[in-house]
């Protein structure tokens, strides 16, 4: 019997790709999502799609089947500007309902809970290697509530395995595309506007290709309990400066792209080390930022992604501005 995986936020940028991969690997999947950015999930007899709010305790509980093995929690207001639009709403989705979600998982006897935190929980660090045991100094409420949920999960009394992933910024193509994350923003600008403005440029930004992100979730699902239970894993393939990312974009999109450099007072630099997941789980990152840029370029050429500056669905904040969520 194939394992059953329940994913909140299964229709999101990462979720929709993860669902596809799990189906391809033979898993039975349930996606539970508000569909804020639409539904790009495939039709498949092994996939059940629930449209619902994770704050709706009754609906969530009714949707989570007793024979669920793995619960992956991706759903949230997933970047700083969207969170800041309505902090009360952001807190209710990203934090307040979290203990109830754990209670429901406990009641349904799931085997393993995987929480998508964020590498932004570290804040700015001078050390060259920002490893999982570093103190956390989240600089925004979005990051602060990620760190708070990590704590709640680690201290929760239950029999299921608990795993925390701290992803870098994800880049590359998805059927539910985001064009509000760094590599994707620069590639969109370069391809269509032929100009990228880089503010400062020396600031480091950790990134991870979508395919590696998905492979990491798969790895965590499949690993033995003793190797992952109560573990935290950073997940980032490369830390490059914004300037270096812009140069990579130019190299792939074309010589006619103009990089304009401007000064900024915001020189916050972020970086992480992902050696733990490489060594402890023998995980090999296979894709680069260049691969993500190439994938996006192909999607633009093939018109899989169109109207990429005006269509609101590519930008979380634009959709959330119009959403009538309370
Ligand atoms: N994409 C990144 O660069 C990145 C980096 C670090 C961490 N993460 C984390 O990974 C997870 C997935 O990120 P993503 O980029 O796919 O985000 P996304 O915004 O594309 O997807 C989030 C999904 O959650 C759903 N959602 C929001 N509120 C909900 C609610 N109340 N009830 C049910 N569903 C709700 C949305 O409809 C959306 O489909 C998030 O937890 C995010 O914080 C992402």
PDB file of C-alpha atoms in Angstrom, residues 62-293:
ATOM      1  CA  UNK A  62     -12.860  16.003   8.351  1.00  0.00           C
ATOM      2  CA  UNK A  63     -10.437  16.154   5.403  1.00  0.00           C
ATOM      3  CA  UNK A  64      -7.543  14.467   7.199  1.00  0.00           C
ATOM      4  CA  UNK A  65      -8.089  10.722   6.838  1.00  0.00           C
ATOM      5  CA  UNK A  66      -7.190   8.282   9.632  1.00  0.00           C
ATOM      6  CA  UNK A  67      -4.810   6.406   7.356  1.00  0.00           C
ATOM      7  CA  UNK A  68      -2.650   9.466   6.616  1.00  0.00           C
ATOM      8  CA  UNK A  69       1.042   8.758   7.104  1.00  0.00           C
ATOM      9  CA  UNK A  70       2.722  12.092   6.417  1.00  0.00           C
ATOM     10  CA  UNK A  71       1.498  15.641   7.019  1.00  0.00           C
ATOM     11  CA  UNK A  72       3.390  18.462   5.269  1.00  0.00           C
ATOM     12  CA  UNK A  73       2.500  21.954   6.396  1.00  0.00           C
ATOM     13  CA  UNK A  74       3.200  24.526   3.690  1.00  0.00           C
ATOM     14  CA  UNK A  75       0.122  26.765   3.862  1.00  0.00           C
ATOM     15  CA  UNK A  76       0.734  30.273   5.080  1.00  0.00           C
ATOM     16  CA  UNK A  77       0.937  33.916   4.088  1.00  0.00           C
ATOM     17  CA  UNK A  78       4.277  33.305   2.557  1.00  0.00           C
ATOM     18  CA  UNK A  79       6.327  36.479   2.400  1.00  0.00           C
ATOM     19  CA  UNK A  80       7.033  39.603   4.431  1.00  0.00           C
ATOM     20  CA  UNK A  81       5.110  42.177   2.345  1.00  0.00           C
ATOM     21  CA  UNK A  82       1.972  39.999   2.165  1.00  0.00           C
ATOM     22  CA  UNK A  83       2.147  39.408   5.902  1.00  0.00           C
ATOM     23  CA  UNK A  84       2.584  43.118   6.608  1.00  0.00           C
ATOM     24  CA  UNK A  85      -0.524  43.951   4.561  1.00  0.00           C
ATOM     25  CA  UNK A  86      -2.661  42.582   7.365  1.00  0.00           C
ATOM     26  CA  UNK A  87      -0.586  41.409  10.338  1.00  0.00           C
ATOM     27  CA  UNK A  88      -3.640  40.231  12.268  1.00  0.00           C
ATOM     28  CA  UNK A  89      -4.699  37.980   9.391  1.00  0.00           C
ATOM     29  CA  UNK A  90      -1.102  36.816   8.886  1.00  0.00           C
ATOM     30  CA  UNK A  91      -0.777  35.877  12.546  1.00  0.00           C
ATOM     31  CA  UNK A  92      -4.082  33.990  12.546  1.00  0.00           C
ATOM     32  CA  UNK A  93      -2.958  31.862   9.563  1.00  0.00           C
ATOM     33  CA  UNK A  94       0.765  31.524  10.235  1.00  0.00           C
ATOM     34  CA  UNK A  95       0.675  31.098  13.998  1.00  0.00           C
ATOM     35  CA  UNK A  96      -2.619  31.038  15.927  1.00  0.00           C
ATOM     36  CA  UNK A  97      -4.061  27.918  14.300  1.00  0.00           C
ATOM     37  CA  UNK A  98      -0.802  25.945  14.448  1.00  0.00           C
ATOM     38  CA  UNK A  99      -1.398  24.184  17.826  1.00  0.00           C
ATOM     39  CA  UNK A 100      -4.877  23.093  16.683  1.00  0.00           C
ATOM     40  CA  UNK A 101      -3.389  21.655  13.492  1.00  0.00           C
ATOM     41  CA  UNK A 102      -0.989  19.603  15.633  1.00  0.00           C
ATOM     42  CA  UNK A 103      -3.869  18.438  17.840  1.00  0.00           C
ATOM     43  CA  UNK A 104      -5.774  17.243  14.779  1.00  0.00           C
ATOM     44  CA  UNK A 105      -2.693  15.381  13.525  1.00  0.00           C
ATOM     45  CA  UNK A 106      -2.296  13.716  16.918  1.00  0.00           C
ATOM     46  CA  UNK A 107      -5.947  12.685  16.982  1.00  0.00           C
ATOM     47  CA  UNK A 108      -5.597  11.117  13.519  1.00  0.00           C
ATOM     48  CA  UNK A 109      -2.424   9.255  14.467  1.00  0.00           C
ATOM     49  CA  UNK A 110      -0.247  10.512  11.657  1.00  0.00           C
ATOM     50  CA  UNK A 111       3.304   9.157  11.495  1.00  0.00           C
ATOM     51  CA  UNK A 112       5.318  12.222  10.548  1.00  0.00           C
ATOM     52  CA  UNK A 113       4.849  16.003  10.526  1.00  0.00           C
ATOM     53  CA  UNK A 114       7.058  18.112   8.243  1.00  0.00           C
ATOM     54  CA  UNK A 115       7.031  21.854   8.811  1.00  0.00           C
ATOM     55  CA  UNK A 116       8.111  24.361   6.161  1.00  0.00           C
ATOM     56  CA  UNK A 117       9.854  27.053   8.175  1.00  0.00           C
ATOM     57  CA  UNK A 118      12.243  29.508   6.506  1.00  0.00           C
ATOM     58  CA  UNK A 119      15.951  30.312   6.492  1.00  0.00           C
ATOM     59  CA  UNK A 120      14.924  33.886   7.300  1.00  0.00           C
ATOM     60  CA  UNK A 121      14.567  32.827  10.962  1.00  0.00           C
ATOM     61  CA  UNK A 122      18.322  33.429  11.390  1.00  0.00           C
ATOM     62  CA  UNK A 123      18.199  37.122  10.522  1.00  0.00           C
ATOM     63  CA  UNK A 124      21.524  38.657   9.504  1.00  0.00           C
ATOM     64  CA  UNK A 125      24.650  36.746  10.561  1.00  0.00           C
ATOM     65  CA  UNK A 126      28.330  37.607  10.163  1.00  0.00           C
ATOM     66  CA  UNK A 127      29.576  34.033  10.541  1.00  0.00           C
ATOM     67  CA  UNK A 128      30.486  32.334   7.271  1.00  0.00           C
ATOM     68  CA  UNK A 129      28.627  29.102   8.166  1.00  0.00           C
ATOM     69  CA  UNK A 130      25.078  29.642   9.408  1.00  0.00           C
ATOM     70  CA  UNK A 131      24.184  26.185  10.659  1.00  0.00           C
ATOM     71  CA  UNK A 132      21.006  24.833  12.244  1.00  0.00           C
ATOM     72  CA  UNK A 133      22.234  25.335  15.818  1.00  0.00           C
ATOM     73  CA  UNK A 134      22.734  29.109  15.410  1.00  0.00           C
ATOM     74  CA  UNK A 135      20.570  31.372  17.575  1.00  0.00           C
ATOM     75  CA  UNK A 136      17.551  32.748  15.775  1.00  0.00           C
ATOM     76  CA  UNK A 137      17.052  36.478  15.295  1.00  0.00           C
ATOM     77  CA  UNK A 138      14.045  36.827  13.022  1.00  0.00           C
ATOM     78  CA  UNK A 139      13.742  40.382  11.749  1.00  0.00           C
ATOM     79  CA  UNK A 140      10.103  40.352  10.638  1.00  0.00           C
ATOM     80  CA  UNK A 141       6.830  38.985  11.978  1.00  0.00           C
ATOM     81  CA  UNK A 142       6.650  36.475   9.126  1.00  0.00           C
ATOM     82  CA  UNK A 143      10.007  35.035  10.265  1.00  0.00           C
ATOM     83  CA  UNK A 144       9.251  35.416  13.960  1.00  0.00           C
ATOM     84  CA  UNK A 145       6.089  33.307  13.691  1.00  0.00           C
ATOM     85  CA  UNK A 146       7.980  30.676  11.686  1.00  0.00           C
ATOM     86  CA  UNK A 147      10.460  30.455  14.592  1.00  0.00           C
ATOM     87  CA  UNK A 148       7.601  30.367  17.133  1.00  0.00           C
ATOM     88  CA  UNK A 149       5.886  27.496  15.293  1.00  0.00           C
ATOM     89  CA  UNK A 150       9.181  25.589  15.232  1.00  0.00           C
ATOM     90  CA  UNK A 151       9.274  25.876  19.020  1.00  0.00           C
ATOM     91  CA  UNK A 152       5.686  24.781  19.440  1.00  0.00           C
ATOM     92  CA  UNK A 153       6.322  21.762  17.229  1.00  0.00           C
ATOM     93  CA  UNK A 154       9.537  20.706  18.953  1.00  0.00           C
ATOM     94  CA  UNK A 155       7.892  20.924  22.386  1.00  0.00           C
ATOM     95  CA  UNK A 156       4.656  19.231  21.344  1.00  0.00           C
ATOM     96  CA  UNK A 157       3.887  16.022  23.173  1.00  0.00           C
ATOM     97  CA  UNK A 158       3.028  13.356  20.604  1.00  0.00           C
ATOM     98  CA  UNK A 159       4.109  10.112  18.962  1.00  0.00           C
ATOM     99  CA  UNK A 160       4.574  11.461  15.436  1.00  0.00           C
ATOM    100  CA  UNK A 161       7.977  12.393  14.019  1.00  0.00           C
ATOM    101  CA  UNK A 162       8.698  16.108  13.805  1.00  0.00           C
ATOM    102  CA  UNK A 163      10.920  17.565  11.125  1.00  0.00           C
ATOM    103  CA  UNK A 164      11.611  21.215  10.368  1.00  0.00           C
ATOM    104  CA  UNK A 165      12.929  22.421   7.039  1.00  0.00           C
ATOM    105  CA  UNK A 166      14.372  25.929   6.733  1.00  0.00           C
ATOM    106  CA  UNK A 167      14.336  26.580   2.978  1.00  0.00           C
ATOM    107  CA  UNK A 168      16.301  29.270   1.215  1.00  0.00           C
ATOM    108  CA  UNK A 169      14.383  31.249  -1.396  1.00  0.00           C
ATOM    109  CA  UNK A 170      13.032  28.852  -3.972  1.00  0.00           C
ATOM    110  CA  UNK A 171      13.599  29.621  -7.644  1.00  0.00           C
ATOM    111  CA  UNK A 172      12.520  28.273 -11.011  1.00  0.00           C
ATOM    112  CA  UNK A 173       9.392  27.236 -12.844  1.00  0.00           C
ATOM    113  CA  UNK A 174       6.151  26.052 -11.271  1.00  0.00           C
ATOM    114  CA  UNK A 175       2.653  25.500 -12.639  1.00  0.00           C
ATOM    115  CA  UNK A 176       1.633  28.003  -9.940  1.00  0.00           C
ATOM    116  CA  UNK A 177       4.349  30.497 -10.736  1.00  0.00           C
ATOM    117  CA  UNK A 178       5.693  33.098  -8.302  1.00  0.00           C
ATOM    118  CA  UNK A 179       7.546  36.017  -9.838  1.00  0.00           C
ATOM    119  CA  UNK A 180       8.083  37.803  -6.529  1.00  0.00           C
ATOM    120  CA  UNK A 181      11.176  35.887  -5.411  1.00  0.00           C
ATOM    121  CA  UNK A 182      14.661  37.128  -6.232  1.00  0.00           C
ATOM    122  CA  UNK A 183      15.928  34.916  -9.086  1.00  0.00           C
ATOM    123  CA  UNK A 184      12.494  34.865 -10.721  1.00  0.00           C
ATOM    124  CA  UNK A 185      12.076  38.662 -10.400  1.00  0.00           C
ATOM    125  CA  UNK A 186      15.427  39.331 -12.067  1.00  0.00           C
ATOM    126  CA  UNK A 187      14.820  36.789 -14.833  1.00  0.00           C
ATOM    127  CA  UNK A 188      11.388  38.256 -15.623  1.00  0.00           C
ATOM    128  CA  UNK A 189      12.850  41.777 -15.787  1.00  0.00           C
ATOM    129  CA  UNK A 190      15.784  40.706 -17.931  1.00  0.00           C
ATOM    130  CA  UNK A 191      13.717  38.718 -20.408  1.00  0.00           C
ATOM    131  CA  UNK A 192      10.920  41.215 -20.979  1.00  0.00           C
ATOM    132  CA  UNK A 193      12.329  44.628 -20.011  1.00  0.00           C
ATOM    133  CA  UNK A 194      15.983  44.022 -20.835  1.00  0.00           C
ATOM    134  CA  UNK A 195      16.965  45.935 -17.744  1.00  0.00           C
ATOM    135  CA  UNK A 196      17.674  44.901 -14.156  1.00  0.00           C
ATOM    136  CA  UNK A 197      18.191  47.416 -11.383  1.00  0.00           C
ATOM    137  CA  UNK A 198      20.412  46.127  -8.606  1.00  0.00           C
ATOM    138  CA  UNK A 199      20.320  47.993  -5.300  1.00  0.00           C
ATOM    139  CA  UNK A 200      23.667  47.683  -3.574  1.00  0.00           C
ATOM    140  CA  UNK A 201      24.414  44.234  -4.898  1.00  0.00           C
ATOM    141  CA  UNK A 202      26.904  42.786  -2.442  1.00  0.00           C
ATOM    142  CA  UNK A 203      24.167  41.354  -0.179  1.00  0.00           C
ATOM    143  CA  UNK A 204      24.098  37.570  -0.169  1.00  0.00           C
ATOM    144  CA  UNK A 205      20.873  35.692  -0.890  1.00  0.00           C
ATOM    145  CA  UNK A 206      20.525  31.928  -0.367  1.00  0.00           C
ATOM    146  CA  UNK A 207      18.544  30.127  -3.056  1.00  0.00           C
ATOM    147  CA  UNK A 208      17.374  26.635  -3.895  1.00  0.00           C
ATOM    148  CA  UNK A 209      16.138  25.266  -7.197  1.00  0.00           C
ATOM    149  CA  UNK A 210      12.530  24.046  -7.143  1.00  0.00           C
ATOM    150  CA  UNK A 211      13.550  20.477  -8.108  1.00  0.00           C
ATOM    151  CA  UNK A 212      15.986  20.221  -5.191  1.00  0.00           C
ATOM    152  CA  UNK A 213      13.357  21.628  -2.838  1.00  0.00           C
ATOM    153  CA  UNK A 214      10.952  18.903  -3.918  1.00  0.00           C
ATOM    154  CA  UNK A 215      13.643  16.206  -3.659  1.00  0.00           C
ATOM    155  CA  UNK A 216      14.311  17.321  -0.077  1.00  0.00           C
ATOM    156  CA  UNK A 217      10.664  16.880   0.927  1.00  0.00           C
ATOM    157  CA  UNK A 218      10.701  13.467  -0.729  1.00  0.00           C
ATOM    158  CA  UNK A 219      13.889  12.512   1.097  1.00  0.00           C
ATOM    159  CA  UNK A 220      12.424  13.584   4.435  1.00  0.00           C
ATOM    160  CA  UNK A 221       9.272  11.572   3.747  1.00  0.00           C
ATOM    161  CA  UNK A 222      11.263   8.443   2.922  1.00  0.00           C
ATOM    162  CA  UNK A 223      14.028   8.553   5.555  1.00  0.00           C
ATOM    163  CA  UNK A 224      14.013   6.272   8.583  1.00  0.00           C
ATOM    164  CA  UNK A 225      12.619   7.773  11.788  1.00  0.00           C
ATOM    165  CA  UNK A 226      15.921   7.748  13.697  1.00  0.00           C
ATOM    166  CA  UNK A 227      17.623   9.844  11.020  1.00  0.00           C
ATOM    167  CA  UNK A 228      15.083  12.659  10.858  1.00  0.00           C
ATOM    168  CA  UNK A 229      12.908  12.767  13.956  1.00  0.00           C
ATOM    169  CA  UNK A 230      13.286  16.050  15.881  1.00  0.00           C
ATOM    170  CA  UNK A 231      15.747  17.325  13.303  1.00  0.00           C
ATOM    171  CA  UNK A 232      16.025  20.718  11.667  1.00  0.00           C
ATOM    172  CA  UNK A 233      17.530  21.028   8.191  1.00  0.00           C
ATOM    173  CA  UNK A 234      18.621  24.107   6.282  1.00  0.00           C
ATOM    174  CA  UNK A 235      17.818  23.750   2.601  1.00  0.00           C
ATOM    175  CA  UNK A 236      19.715  25.984   0.230  1.00  0.00           C
ATOM    176  CA  UNK A 237      21.976  25.087  -2.666  1.00  0.00           C
ATOM    177  CA  UNK A 238      23.808  28.365  -3.270  1.00  0.00           C
ATOM    178  CA  UNK A 239      24.494  31.681  -1.514  1.00  0.00           C
ATOM    179  CA  UNK A 240      25.263  34.308  -4.144  1.00  0.00           C
ATOM    180  CA  UNK A 241      25.277  38.097  -3.988  1.00  0.00           C
ATOM    181  CA  UNK A 242      22.403  39.879  -5.726  1.00  0.00           C
ATOM    182  CA  UNK A 243      24.995  41.291  -8.139  1.00  0.00           C
ATOM    183  CA  UNK A 244      26.227  37.781  -8.990  1.00  0.00           C
ATOM    184  CA  UNK A 245      22.655  36.549  -9.525  1.00  0.00           C
ATOM    185  CA  UNK A 246      22.047  39.476 -11.898  1.00  0.00           C
ATOM    186  CA  UNK A 247      25.211  38.561 -13.850  1.00  0.00           C
ATOM    187  CA  UNK A 248      24.049  34.944 -14.147  1.00  0.00           C
ATOM    188  CA  UNK A 249      20.683  36.122 -15.420  1.00  0.00           C
ATOM    189  CA  UNK A 250      22.371  38.335 -18.016  1.00  0.00           C
ATOM    190  CA  UNK A 251      24.608  35.494 -19.124  1.00  0.00           C
ATOM    191  CA  UNK A 252      21.602  33.272 -19.831  1.00  0.00           C
ATOM    192  CA  UNK A 253      19.045  35.800 -21.070  1.00  0.00           C
ATOM    193  CA  UNK A 254      21.431  37.744 -23.302  1.00  0.00           C
ATOM    194  CA  UNK A 255      24.111  40.400 -23.701  1.00  0.00           C
ATOM    195  CA  UNK A 256      21.493  43.024 -24.464  1.00  0.00           C
ATOM    196  CA  UNK A 257      20.383  43.029 -20.803  1.00  0.00           C
ATOM    197  CA  UNK A 258      21.459  46.182 -19.020  1.00  0.00           C
ATOM    198  CA  UNK A 259      22.354  45.897 -15.319  1.00  0.00           C
ATOM    199  CA  UNK A 260      21.847  49.247 -13.581  1.00  0.00           C
ATOM    200  CA  UNK A 261      23.510  49.564 -10.183  1.00  0.00           C
ATOM    201  CA  UNK A 262      22.159  51.897  -7.539  1.00  0.00           C
ATOM    202  CA  UNK A 263      23.206  52.449  -3.945  1.00  0.00           C
ATOM    203  CA  UNK A 264      21.020  51.474  -0.994  1.00  0.00           C
ATOM    204  CA  UNK A 265      21.068  51.824   2.779  1.00  0.00           C
ATOM    205  CA  UNK A 266      19.696  48.308   3.131  1.00  0.00           C
ATOM    206  CA  UNK A 267      22.729  46.083   2.899  1.00  0.00           C
ATOM    207  CA  UNK A 268      21.282  43.175   4.872  1.00  0.00           C
ATOM    208  CA  UNK A 269      22.977  40.010   3.806  1.00  0.00           C
ATOM    209  CA  UNK A 270      21.679  36.490   4.396  1.00  0.00           C
ATOM    210  CA  UNK A 271      23.360  33.139   3.946  1.00  0.00           C
ATOM    211  CA  UNK A 272      23.014  29.598   5.255  1.00  0.00           C
ATOM    212  CA  UNK A 273      24.986  26.385   5.338  1.00  0.00           C
ATOM    213  CA  UNK A 274      23.255  23.223   4.141  1.00  0.00           C
ATOM    214  CA  UNK A 275      26.091  20.833   4.974  1.00  0.00           C
ATOM    215  CA  UNK A 276      23.968  19.026   7.566  1.00  0.00           C
ATOM    216  CA  UNK A 277      21.437  17.723   5.058  1.00  0.00           C
ATOM    217  CA  UNK A 278      24.267  16.822   2.652  1.00  0.00           C
ATOM    218  CA  UNK A 279      26.215  14.881   5.269  1.00  0.00           C
ATOM    219  CA  UNK A 280      23.527  13.570   7.607  1.00  0.00           C
ATOM    220  CA  UNK A 281      21.079  12.487   4.892  1.00  0.00           C
ATOM    221  CA  UNK A 282      23.564  12.164   2.050  1.00  0.00           C
ATOM    222  CA  UNK A 283      21.483  14.634   0.047  1.00  0.00           C
ATOM    223  CA  UNK A 284      23.019  15.898  -3.187  1.00  0.00           C
ATOM    224  CA  UNK A 285      21.893  19.213  -4.631  1.00  0.00           C
ATOM    225  CA  UNK A 286      21.589  18.621  -8.362  1.00  0.00           C
ATOM    226  CA  UNK A 287      20.325  21.906  -9.750  1.00  0.00           C
ATOM    227  CA  UNK A 288      21.805  25.405  -9.911  1.00  0.00           C
ATOM    228  CA  UNK A 289      20.441  28.928 -10.076  1.00  0.00           C
ATOM    229  CA  UNK A 290      21.420  28.877 -13.772  1.00  0.00           C
ATOM    230  CA  UNK A 291      19.089  25.897 -14.269  1.00  0.00           C
ATOM    231  CA  UNK A 292      16.236  27.857 -12.694  1.00  0.00           C
ATOM    232  CA  UNK A 293      16.923  30.860 -14.964  1.00  0.00           C
TER     233      UNK A 293
END
